Amino acid sequence: MAVKTAETRLEERWRDILAVHARTMCEIDRVLHPYGLGASDFEVLDLLATEPPEQGEQCRVQNLVGRVHLSQSALSRLIGRLEKDGLVERSVCAEDRRGVWVALTPKGRALHAEVLPLQRAVLRRMLAEQEL
């Protein structure tokens, strides 16, 4: 029997983390699908719903890029879909015409509040099985 090295244990731990992440994202997708949302959609709504008060009700799209696990172009497409569904609205930053603000609409805030308990229940269930 081969002896596990520290390197092998590290690789196994990393793969375990990735597996938990994949299973959790799939479960969130499954639970939120009836609401027209996926895990990444929810993540953006959740970040917007929990913006610090000094940021007001909006967030620069550029600030979301580092906080979600999507490329900038994928995030822009996702925000476009959320906007089409009436869940967020975009506006141009007055101080920097290159910047774009995104904010939850009342419909987006209501949907976030409705599905938040479902997403958190998935996290509790999936992560309780793991000791990360």
mmCIF file of N, CA and C in Angstrom:
data_model
loop_
_atom_site.group_PDB
_atom_site.id
_atom_site.type_symbol
_atom_site.label_atom_id
_atom_site.label_comp_id
_atom_site.label_asym_id
_atom_site.label_seq_id
_atom_site.Cartn_x
_atom_site.Cartn_y
_atom_site.Cartn_z
ATOM 1 N N MET A 1 0.850 -1.183 0.000
ATOM 2 C CA MET A 1 0.000 0.000 0.000
ATOM 3 C C MET A 1 0.891 1.239 0.000
ATOM 4 N N ALA A 2 0.551 2.183 -0.857
ATOM 5 C CA ALA A 2 1.352 3.404 -0.973
ATOM 6 C C ALA A 2 1.113 4.300 0.228
ATOM 7 N N VAL A 3 2.159 4.923 0.658
ATOM 8 C CA VAL A 3 2.089 5.857 1.776
ATOM 9 C C VAL A 3 1.610 7.203 1.234
ATOM 10 N N LYS A 4 0.628 7.796 1.905
ATOM 11 C CA LYS A 4 0.128 9.096 1.472
ATOM 12 C C LYS A 4 1.115 10.177 1.906
ATOM 13 N N THR A 5 1.520 10.957 0.959
ATOM 14 C CA THR A 5 2.415 12.065 1.261
ATOM 15 C C THR A 5 1.576 13.300 1.593
ATOM 16 N N ALA A 6 2.237 14.303 2.130
ATOM 17 C CA ALA A 6 1.544 15.563 2.420
ATOM 18 C C ALA A 6 0.973 16.144 1.128
ATOM 19 N N GLU A 7 1.703 15.985 0.046
ATOM 20 C CA GLU A 7 1.248 16.490 -1.254
ATOM 21 C C GLU A 7 -0.024 15.771 -1.709
ATOM 22 N N THR A 8 -0.077 14.473 -1.540
ATOM 23 C CA THR A 8 -1.248 13.679 -1.919
ATOM 24 C C THR A 8 -2.449 14.068 -1.066
ATOM 25 N N ARG A 9 -2.235 14.243 0.238
ATOM 26 C CA ARG A 9 -3.333 14.651 1.122
ATOM 27 C C ARG A 9 -3.856 16.036 0.742
ATOM 28 N N LEU A 10 -2.945 16.920 0.365
ATOM 29 C CA LEU A 10 -3.334 18.260 -0.059
ATOM 30 C C LEU A 10 -4.199 18.191 -1.320
ATOM 31 N N GLU A 11 -3.777 17.401 -2.292
ATOM 32 C CA GLU A 11 -4.552 17.231 -3.528
ATOM 33 C C GLU A 11 -5.926 16.640 -3.237
ATOM 34 N N GLU A 12 -5.985 15.635 -2.372
ATOM 35 C CA GLU A 12 -7.266 15.017 -2.025
ATOM 36 C C GLU A 12 -8.179 16.020 -1.336
ATOM 37 N N ARG A 13 -7.626 16.826 -0.455
ATOM 38 C CA ARG A 13 -8.427 17.831 0.258
ATOM 39 C C ARG A 13 -9.012 18.847 -0.737
ATOM 40 N N TRP A 14 -8.160 19.295 -1.680
ATOM 41 C CA TRP A 14 -8.608 20.243 -2.690
ATOM 42 C C TRP A 14 -9.738 19.650 -3.521
ATOM 43 N N ARG A 15 -9.587 18.409 -3.934
ATOM 44 C CA ARG A 15 -10.631 17.757 -4.737
ATOM 45 C C ARG A 15 -11.917 17.575 -3.934
ATOM 46 N N ASP A 16 -11.799 17.313 -2.643
ATOM 47 C CA ASP A 16 -12.975 17.223 -1.777
ATOM 48 C C ASP A 16 -13.707 18.566 -1.729
ATOM 49 N N ILE A 17 -12.959 19.655 -1.602
ATOM 50 C CA ILE A 17 -13.561 20.991 -1.561
ATOM 51 C C ILE A 17 -14.296 21.268 -2.876
ATOM 52 N N LEU A 18 -13.647 20.958 -3.990
ATOM 53 C CA LEU A 18 -14.284 21.168 -5.294
ATOM 54 C C LEU A 18 -15.552 20.333 -5.439
ATOM 55 N N ALA A 19 -15.516 19.102 -4.945
ATOM 56 C CA ALA A 19 -16.687 18.230 -5.037
ATOM 57 C C ALA A 19 -17.847 18.780 -4.205
ATOM 58 N N VAL A 20 -17.555 19.263 -3.004
ATOM 59 C CA VAL A 20 -18.601 19.853 -2.152
ATOM 60 C C VAL A 20 -19.181 21.086 -2.842
ATOM 61 N N HIS A 21 -18.315 21.904 -3.400
ATOM 62 C CA HIS A 21 -18.772 23.104 -4.101
ATOM 63 C C HIS A 21 -19.695 22.723 -5.269
ATOM 64 N N ALA A 22 -19.262 21.771 -6.079
ATOM 65 C CA ALA A 22 -20.065 21.364 -7.244
ATOM 66 C C ALA A 22 -21.413 20.798 -6.815
ATOM 67 N N ARG A 23 -21.415 19.927 -5.817
ATOM 68 C CA ARG A 23 -22.686 19.344 -5.352
ATOM 69 C C ARG A 23 -23.602 20.425 -4.781
ATOM 70 N N THR A 24 -23.031 21.360 -4.032
ATOM 71 C CA THR A 24 -23.825 22.427 -3.418
ATOM 72 C C THR A 24 -24.402 23.349 -4.477
ATOM 73 N N MET A 25 -23.600 23.740 -5.464
ATOM 74 C CA MET A 25 -24.098 24.599 -6.539
ATOM 75 C C MET A 25 -25.223 23.899 -7.313
ATOM 76 N N CYS A 26 -25.057 22.618 -7.590
ATOM 77 C CA CYS A 26 -26.102 21.862 -8.298
ATOM 78 C C CYS A 26 -27.386 21.807 -7.478
ATOM 79 N N GLU A 27 -27.266 21.616 -6.184
ATOM 80 C CA GLU A 27 -28.445 21.551 -5.321
ATOM 81 C C GLU A 27 -29.133 22.916 -5.241
ATOM 82 N N ILE A 28 -28.351 23.987 -5.155
ATOM 83 C CA ILE A 28 -28.941 25.329 -5.154
ATOM 84 C C ILE A 28 -29.652 25.573 -6.485
ATOM 85 N N ASP A 29 -29.005 25.198 -7.591
ATOM 86 C CA ASP A 29 -29.655 25.326 -8.900
ATOM 87 C C ASP A 29 -30.989 24.584 -8.916
ATOM 88 N N ARG A 30 -31.005 23.365 -8.399
ATOM 89 C CA ARG A 30 -32.221 22.545 -8.406
ATOM 90 C C ARG A 30 -33.335 23.201 -7.588
ATOM 91 N N VAL A 31 -32.998 23.698 -6.416
ATOM 92 C CA VAL A 31 -33.997 24.283 -5.513
ATOM 93 C C VAL A 31 -34.527 25.618 -6.053
ATOM 94 N N LEU A 32 -33.670 26.389 -6.703
ATOM 95 C CA LEU A 32 -34.085 27.709 -7.175
ATOM 96 C C LEU A 32 -34.677 27.700 -8.587
ATOM 97 N N HIS A 33 -34.521 26.593 -9.296
ATOM 98 C CA HIS A 33 -35.024 26.503 -10.668
ATOM 99 C C HIS A 33 -36.511 26.875 -10.798
ATOM 100 N N PRO A 34 -37.386 26.411 -9.898
ATOM 101 C CA PRO A 34 -38.802 26.787 -10.031
ATOM 102 C C PRO A 34 -39.048 28.297 -9.944
ATOM 103 N N TYR A 35 -38.079 29.040 -9.415
ATOM 104 C CA TYR A 35 -38.207 30.490 -9.281
ATOM 105 C C TYR A 35 -37.522 31.218 -10.443
ATOM 106 N N GLY A 36 -37.009 30.455 -11.408
ATOM 107 C CA GLY A 36 -36.342 31.057 -12.551
ATOM 108 C C GLY A 36 -34.927 31.520 -12.268
ATOM 109 N N LEU A 37 -34.337 31.017 -11.197
ATOM 110 C CA LEU A 37 -32.991 31.421 -10.802
ATOM 111 C C LEU A 37 -32.049 30.237 -10.772
ATOM 112 N N GLY A 38 -30.781 30.533 -10.941
ATOM 113 C CA GLY A 38 -29.728 29.560 -10.718
ATOM 114 C C GLY A 38 -28.869 30.040 -9.566
ATOM 115 N N ALA A 39 -27.894 29.259 -9.198
ATOM 116 C CA ALA A 39 -27.023 29.595 -8.073
ATOM 117 C C ALA A 39 -26.283 30.913 -8.310
ATOM 118 N N SER A 40 -25.779 31.122 -9.511
ATOM 119 C CA SER A 40 -25.046 32.366 -9.803
ATOM 120 C C SER A 40 -25.982 33.574 -9.803
ATOM 121 N N ASP A 41 -27.195 33.393 -10.312
ATOM 122 C CA ASP A 41 -28.187 34.473 -10.265
ATOM 123 C C ASP A 41 -28.434 34.880 -8.811
ATOM 124 N N PHE A 42 -28.662 33.862 -7.978
ATOM 125 C CA PHE A 42 -28.922 34.146 -6.571
ATOM 126 C C PHE A 42 -27.739 34.858 -5.937
ATOM 127 N N GLU A 43 -26.531 34.424 -6.262
ATOM 128 C CA GLU A 43 -25.339 35.024 -5.658
ATOM 129 C C GLU A 43 -25.275 36.519 -5.933
ATOM 130 N N VAL A 44 -25.591 36.914 -7.167
ATOM 131 C CA VAL A 44 -25.587 38.338 -7.505
ATOM 132 C C VAL A 44 -26.704 39.064 -6.750
ATOM 133 N N LEU A 45 -27.897 38.494 -6.727
ATOM 134 C CA LEU A 45 -28.994 39.123 -5.976
ATOM 135 C C LEU A 45 -28.634 39.253 -4.499
ATOM 136 N N ASP A 46 -28.011 38.223 -3.945
ATOM 137 C CA ASP A 46 -27.637 38.226 -2.532
ATOM 138 C C ASP A 46 -26.595 39.301 -2.237
ATOM 139 N N LEU A 47 -25.609 39.439 -3.107
ATOM 140 C CA LEU A 47 -24.594 40.480 -2.917
ATOM 141 C C LEU A 47 -25.227 41.868 -2.981
ATOM 142 N N LEU A 48 -26.130 42.062 -3.927
ATOM 143 C CA LEU A 48 -26.794 43.361 -4.035
ATOM 144 C C LEU A 48 -27.693 43.636 -2.833
ATOM 145 N N ALA A 49 -28.347 42.609 -2.327
ATOM 146 C CA ALA A 49 -29.252 42.774 -1.177
ATOM 147 C C ALA A 49 -28.493 43.080 0.101
ATOM 148 N N THR A 50 -27.232 42.711 0.149
ATOM 149 C CA THR A 50 -26.457 42.898 1.380
ATOM 150 C C THR A 50 -25.373 43.958 1.233
ATOM 151 N N GLU A 51 -25.524 44.863 0.255
ATOM 152 C CA GLU A 51 -24.558 45.946 0.086
ATOM 153 C C GLU A 51 -24.508 46.783 1.359
ATOM 154 N N PRO A 52 -23.323 47.207 1.764
ATOM 155 C CA PRO A 52 -23.218 48.066 2.953
ATOM 156 C C PRO A 52 -24.008 49.365 2.760
ATOM 157 N N PRO A 53 -24.582 49.903 3.837
ATOM 158 C CA PRO A 53 -25.415 51.117 3.732
ATOM 159 C C PRO A 53 -24.700 52.287 3.059
ATOM 160 N N GLU A 54 -23.382 52.422 3.242
ATOM 161 C CA GLU A 54 -22.684 53.550 2.616
ATOM 162 C C GLU A 54 -22.672 53.441 1.093
ATOM 163 N N GLN A 55 -22.911 52.248 0.563
ATOM 164 C CA GLN A 55 -22.982 52.072 -0.885
ATOM 165 C C GLN A 55 -24.375 52.396 -1.412
ATOM 166 N N GLY A 56 -25.320 52.581 -0.511
ATOM 167 C CA GLY A 56 -26.688 52.853 -0.943
ATOM 168 C C GLY A 56 -27.320 51.578 -1.458
ATOM 169 N N GLU A 57 -28.179 51.731 -2.419
ATOM 170 C CA GLU A 57 -28.925 50.602 -2.952
ATOM 171 C C GLU A 57 -28.299 50.033 -4.216
ATOM 172 N N GLN A 58 -27.103 50.484 -4.562
ATOM 173 C CA GLN A 58 -26.510 50.037 -5.818
ATOM 174 C C GLN A 58 -25.048 49.663 -5.631
ATOM 175 N N CYS A 59 -24.535 48.989 -6.612
ATOM 176 C CA CYS A 59 -23.158 48.508 -6.578
ATOM 177 C C CYS A 59 -22.584 48.633 -7.979
ATOM 178 N N ARG A 60 -21.315 48.985 -8.059
ATOM 179 C CA ARG A 60 -20.666 49.008 -9.371
ATOM 180 C C ARG A 60 -20.468 47.578 -9.839
ATOM 181 N N VAL A 61 -20.775 47.331 -11.103
ATOM 182 C CA VAL A 61 -20.617 45.992 -11.668
ATOM 183 C C VAL A 61 -19.173 45.530 -11.490
ATOM 184 N N GLN A 62 -18.236 46.423 -11.680
ATOM 185 C CA GLN A 62 -16.821 46.085 -11.546
ATOM 186 C C GLN A 62 -16.510 45.532 -10.147
ATOM 187 N N ASN A 63 -17.195 46.016 -9.128
ATOM 188 C CA ASN A 63 -16.964 45.532 -7.759
ATOM 189 C C ASN A 63 -17.539 44.136 -7.534
ATOM 190 N N LEU A 64 -18.483 43.732 -8.353
ATOM 191 C CA LEU A 64 -19.040 42.385 -8.232
ATOM 192 C C LEU A 64 -18.127 41.332 -8.850
ATOM 193 N N VAL A 65 -17.322 41.733 -9.835
ATOM 194 C CA VAL A 65 -16.498 40.778 -10.583
ATOM 195 C C VAL A 65 -15.630 39.938 -9.644
ATOM 196 N N GLY A 66 -14.998 40.542 -8.687
ATOM 197 C CA GLY A 66 -14.129 39.797 -7.777
ATOM 198 C C GLY A 66 -14.870 39.034 -6.701
ATOM 199 N N ARG A 67 -16.172 39.225 -6.608
ATOM 200 C CA ARG A 67 -16.939 38.602 -5.528
ATOM 201 C C ARG A 67 -17.789 37.429 -5.993
ATOM 202 N N VAL A 68 -17.928 37.253 -7.299
ATOM 203 C CA VAL A 68 -18.649 36.101 -7.836
ATOM 204 C C VAL A 68 -17.676 35.295 -8.682
ATOM 205 N N HIS A 69 -17.957 34.042 -8.840
ATOM 206 C CA HIS A 69 -17.053 33.158 -9.572
ATOM 207 C C HIS A 69 -17.440 33.092 -11.046
ATOM 208 N N LEU A 70 -17.441 34.279 -11.663
ATOM 209 C CA LEU A 70 -17.765 34.397 -13.082
ATOM 210 C C LEU A 70 -16.792 35.369 -13.720
ATOM 211 N N SER A 71 -16.557 35.194 -15.001
ATOM 212 C CA SER A 71 -15.750 36.172 -15.726
ATOM 213 C C SER A 71 -16.563 37.461 -15.852
ATOM 214 N N GLN A 72 -15.890 38.543 -16.200
ATOM 215 C CA GLN A 72 -16.589 39.810 -16.343
ATOM 216 C C GLN A 72 -17.662 39.728 -17.431
ATOM 217 N N SER A 73 -17.351 39.045 -18.544
ATOM 218 C CA SER A 73 -18.351 38.948 -19.616
ATOM 219 C C SER A 73 -19.528 38.069 -19.198
ATOM 220 N N ALA A 74 -19.263 36.974 -18.484
ATOM 221 C CA ALA A 74 -20.361 36.115 -18.007
ATOM 222 C C ALA A 74 -21.224 36.868 -17.001
ATOM 223 N N LEU A 75 -20.594 37.655 -16.141
ATOM 224 C CA LEU A 75 -21.348 38.445 -15.169
ATOM 225 C C LEU A 75 -22.209 39.482 -15.887
ATOM 226 N N SER A 76 -21.678 40.119 -16.908
ATOM 227 C CA SER A 76 -22.462 41.104 -17.667
ATOM 228 C C SER A 76 -23.680 40.456 -18.322
ATOM 229 N N ARG A 77 -23.490 39.260 -18.874
ATOM 230 C CA ARG A 77 -24.629 38.551 -19.477
ATOM 231 C C ARG A 77 -25.661 38.182 -18.411
ATOM 232 N N LEU A 78 -25.191 37.719 -17.250
ATOM 233 C CA LEU A 78 -26.102 37.352 -16.161
ATOM 234 C C LEU A 78 -26.895 38.577 -15.710
ATOM 235 N N ILE A 79 -26.222 39.699 -15.537
ATOM 236 C CA ILE A 79 -26.910 40.931 -15.120
ATOM 237 C C ILE A 79 -27.910 41.351 -16.190
ATOM 238 N N GLY A 80 -27.564 41.178 -17.457
ATOM 239 C CA GLY A 80 -28.506 41.476 -18.540
ATOM 240 C C GLY A 80 -29.768 40.632 -18.439
ATOM 241 N N ARG A 81 -29.610 39.337 -18.125
ATOM 242 C CA ARG A 81 -30.785 38.459 -17.962
ATOM 243 C C ARG A 81 -31.616 38.889 -16.759
ATOM 244 N N LEU A 82 -30.936 39.214 -15.647
ATOM 245 C CA LEU A 82 -31.663 39.657 -14.450
ATOM 246 C C LEU A 82 -32.405 40.965 -14.722
ATOM 247 N N GLU A 83 -31.785 41.838 -15.509
ATOM 248 C CA GLU A 83 -32.435 43.102 -15.861
ATOM 249 C C GLU A 83 -33.656 42.838 -16.749
ATOM 250 N N LYS A 84 -33.501 41.947 -17.725
ATOM 251 C CA LYS A 84 -34.622 41.589 -18.622
ATOM 252 C C LYS A 84 -35.795 41.027 -17.825
ATOM 253 N N ASP A 85 -35.488 40.294 -16.754
ATOM 254 C CA ASP A 85 -36.529 39.713 -15.900
ATOM 255 C C ASP A 85 -37.080 40.711 -14.878
ATOM 256 N N GLY A 86 -36.548 41.931 -14.877
ATOM 257 C CA GLY A 86 -37.044 42.967 -13.976
ATOM 258 C C GLY A 86 -36.534 42.850 -12.553
ATOM 259 N N LEU A 87 -35.451 42.115 -12.345
ATOM 260 C CA LEU A 87 -34.933 41.897 -10.990
ATOM 261 C C LEU A 87 -33.861 42.904 -10.592
ATOM 262 N N VAL A 88 -33.159 43.446 -11.574
ATOM 263 C CA VAL A 88 -32.152 44.479 -11.320
ATOM 264 C C VAL A 88 -32.312 45.563 -12.373
ATOM 265 N N GLU A 89 -31.710 46.703 -12.094
ATOM 266 C CA GLU A 89 -31.646 47.773 -13.086
ATOM 267 C C GLU A 89 -30.223 48.306 -13.118
ATOM 268 N N ARG A 90 -29.807 48.669 -14.330
ATOM 269 C CA ARG A 90 -28.466 49.223 -14.519
ATOM 270 C C ARG A 90 -28.569 50.709 -14.832
ATOM 271 N N SER A 91 -27.513 51.431 -14.440
ATOM 272 C CA SER A 91 -27.411 52.843 -14.789
ATOM 273 C C SER A 91 -25.936 53.191 -14.931
ATOM 274 N N VAL A 92 -25.683 54.236 -15.692
ATOM 275 C CA VAL A 92 -24.307 54.677 -15.915
ATOM 276 C C VAL A 92 -23.873 55.537 -14.733
ATOM 277 N N CYS A 93 -22.653 55.327 -14.301
ATOM 278 C CA CYS A 93 -22.084 56.094 -13.193
ATOM 279 C C CYS A 93 -21.834 57.528 -13.661
ATOM 280 N N ALA A 94 -22.420 58.519 -12.968
ATOM 281 C CA ALA A 94 -22.296 59.917 -13.376
ATOM 282 C C ALA A 94 -20.855 60.416 -13.254
ATOM 283 N N GLU A 95 -20.120 59.947 -12.258
ATOM 284 C CA GLU A 95 -18.744 60.401 -12.022
ATOM 285 C C GLU A 95 -17.763 59.798 -13.024
ATOM 286 N N ASP A 96 -18.056 58.594 -13.473
ATOM 287 C CA ASP A 96 -17.165 57.873 -14.381
ATOM 288 C C ASP A 96 -18.040 57.208 -15.434
ATOM 289 N N ARG A 97 -18.179 57.817 -16.563
ATOM 290 C CA ARG A 97 -19.112 57.350 -17.589
ATOM 291 C C ARG A 97 -18.828 55.921 -18.056
ATOM 292 N N ARG A 98 -17.636 55.388 -17.730
ATOM 293 C CA ARG A 98 -17.324 54.001 -18.090
ATOM 294 C C ARG A 98 -17.918 53.025 -17.087
ATOM 295 N N GLY A 99 -18.196 53.517 -15.877
ATOM 296 C CA GLY A 99 -18.718 52.654 -14.823
ATOM 297 C C GLY A 99 -20.211 52.409 -14.968
ATOM 298 N N VAL A 100 -20.643 51.246 -14.525
ATOM 299 C CA VAL A 100 -22.064 50.890 -14.567
ATOM 300 C C VAL A 100 -22.491 50.475 -13.169
ATOM 301 N N TRP A 101 -23.590 51.051 -12.716
ATOM 302 C CA TRP A 101 -24.178 50.680 -11.440
ATOM 303 C C TRP A 101 -25.246 49.624 -11.677
ATOM 304 N N VAL A 102 -25.439 48.756 -10.710
ATOM 305 C CA VAL A 102 -26.532 47.791 -10.769
ATOM 306 C C VAL A 102 -27.205 47.800 -9.399
ATOM 307 N N ALA A 103 -28.522 47.721 -9.409
ATOM 308 C CA ALA A 103 -29.291 47.752 -8.166
ATOM 309 C C ALA A 103 -30.476 46.801 -8.276
ATOM 310 N N LEU A 104 -30.888 46.280 -7.152
ATOM 311 C CA LEU A 104 -32.093 45.450 -7.106
ATOM 312 C C LEU A 104 -33.321 46.307 -7.341
ATOM 313 N N THR A 105 -34.267 45.783 -8.045
ATOM 314 C CA THR A 105 -35.578 46.413 -8.157
ATOM 315 C C THR A 105 -36.416 45.892 -6.986
ATOM 316 N N PRO A 106 -37.566 46.503 -6.731
ATOM 317 C CA PRO A 106 -38.440 45.940 -5.698
ATOM 318 C C PRO A 106 -38.791 44.465 -5.976
ATOM 319 N N LYS A 107 -39.011 44.137 -7.245
ATOM 320 C CA LYS A 107 -39.294 42.741 -7.606
ATOM 321 C C LYS A 107 -38.099 41.842 -7.271
ATOM 322 N N GLY A 108 -36.893 42.313 -7.554
ATOM 323 C CA GLY A 108 -35.686 41.545 -7.242
ATOM 324 C C GLY A 108 -35.491 41.373 -5.751
ATOM 325 N N ARG A 109 -35.758 42.424 -4.997
ATOM 326 C CA ARG A 109 -35.624 42.352 -3.536
ATOM 327 C C ARG A 109 -36.646 41.377 -2.962
ATOM 328 N N ALA A 110 -37.861 41.395 -3.483
ATOM 329 C CA ALA A 110 -38.904 40.480 -2.993
ATOM 330 C C ALA A 110 -38.553 39.026 -3.330
ATOM 331 N N LEU A 111 -38.073 38.778 -4.543
ATOM 332 C CA LEU A 111 -37.701 37.414 -4.925
ATOM 333 C C LEU A 111 -36.521 36.938 -4.088
ATOM 334 N N HIS A 112 -35.554 37.806 -3.866
ATOM 335 C CA HIS A 112 -34.404 37.434 -3.020
ATOM 336 C C HIS A 112 -34.892 37.025 -1.630
ATOM 337 N N ALA A 113 -35.767 37.831 -1.046
ATOM 338 C CA ALA A 113 -36.277 37.524 0.294
ATOM 339 C C ALA A 113 -37.038 36.193 0.309
ATOM 340 N N GLU A 114 -37.741 35.904 -0.773
ATOM 341 C CA GLU A 114 -38.517 34.668 -0.855
ATOM 342 C C GLU A 114 -37.621 33.433 -0.943
ATOM 343 N N VAL A 115 -36.548 33.509 -1.720
ATOM 344 C CA VAL A 115 -35.712 32.324 -1.935
ATOM 345 C C VAL A 115 -34.519 32.227 -0.988
ATOM 346 N N LEU A 116 -34.229 33.291 -0.256
ATOM 347 C CA LEU A 116 -33.099 33.270 0.683
ATOM 348 C C LEU A 116 -33.169 32.092 1.652
ATOM 349 N N PRO A 117 -34.311 31.820 2.288
ATOM 350 C CA PRO A 117 -34.359 30.670 3.199
ATOM 351 C C PRO A 117 -34.073 29.337 2.501
ATOM 352 N N LEU A 118 -34.470 29.216 1.240
ATOM 353 C CA LEU A 118 -34.215 27.979 0.498
ATOM 354 C C LEU A 118 -32.720 27.794 0.262
ATOM 355 N N GLN A 119 -32.050 28.861 -0.170
ATOM 356 C CA GLN A 119 -30.606 28.779 -0.429
ATOM 357 C C GLN A 119 -29.850 28.499 0.854
ATOM 358 N N ARG A 120 -30.231 29.165 1.940
ATOM 359 C CA ARG A 120 -29.530 28.966 3.220
ATOM 360 C C ARG A 120 -29.756 27.549 3.746
ATOM 361 N N ALA A 121 -30.944 26.997 3.518
ATOM 362 C CA ALA A 121 -31.215 25.619 3.948
ATOM 363 C C ALA A 121 -30.317 24.640 3.191
ATOM 364 N N VAL A 122 -30.120 24.882 1.898
ATOM 365 C CA VAL A 122 -29.217 24.031 1.122
ATOM 366 C C VAL A 122 -27.806 24.135 1.689
ATOM 367 N N LEU A 123 -27.355 25.353 1.957
ATOM 368 C CA LEU A 123 -26.007 25.515 2.521
ATOM 369 C C LEU A 123 -25.861 24.767 3.838
ATOM 370 N N ARG A 124 -26.852 24.928 4.722
ATOM 371 C CA ARG A 124 -26.774 24.234 6.018
ATOM 372 C C ARG A 124 -26.709 22.723 5.819
ATOM 373 N N ARG A 125 -27.565 22.202 4.964
ATOM 374 C CA ARG A 125 -27.619 20.755 4.738
ATOM 375 C C ARG A 125 -26.339 20.231 4.086
ATOM 376 N N MET A 126 -25.891 20.886 3.038
ATOM 377 C CA MET A 126 -24.735 20.400 2.300
ATOM 378 C C MET A 126 -23.431 20.581 3.079
ATOM 379 N N LEU A 127 -23.315 21.691 3.769
ATOM 380 C CA LEU A 127 -22.064 21.956 4.485
ATOM 381 C C LEU A 127 -22.019 21.270 5.848
ATOM 382 N N ALA A 128 -23.169 20.882 6.379
ATOM 383 C CA ALA A 128 -23.184 20.144 7.640
ATOM 384 C C ALA A 128 -22.550 18.761 7.449
ATOM 385 N N GLU A 129 -22.629 18.266 6.225
ATOM 386 C CA GLU A 129 -22.051 16.955 5.923
ATOM 387 C C GLU A 129 -20.531 17.019 5.854
ATOM 388 N N GLN A 130 -19.999 18.229 5.751
ATOM 389 C CA GLN A 130 -18.565 18.424 5.580
ATOM 390 C C GLN A 130 -17.998 19.217 6.755
ATOM 391 N N GLU A 131 -16.769 19.021 6.997
ATOM 392 C CA GLU A 131 -16.060 19.852 7.963
ATOM 393 C C GLU A 131 -14.956 20.528 7.182
ATOM 394 N N LEU A 132 -15.304 21.695 6.607
ATOM 395 C CA LEU A 132 -14.352 22.396 5.755
ATOM 396 C C LEU A 132 -13.370 23.172 6.541
#
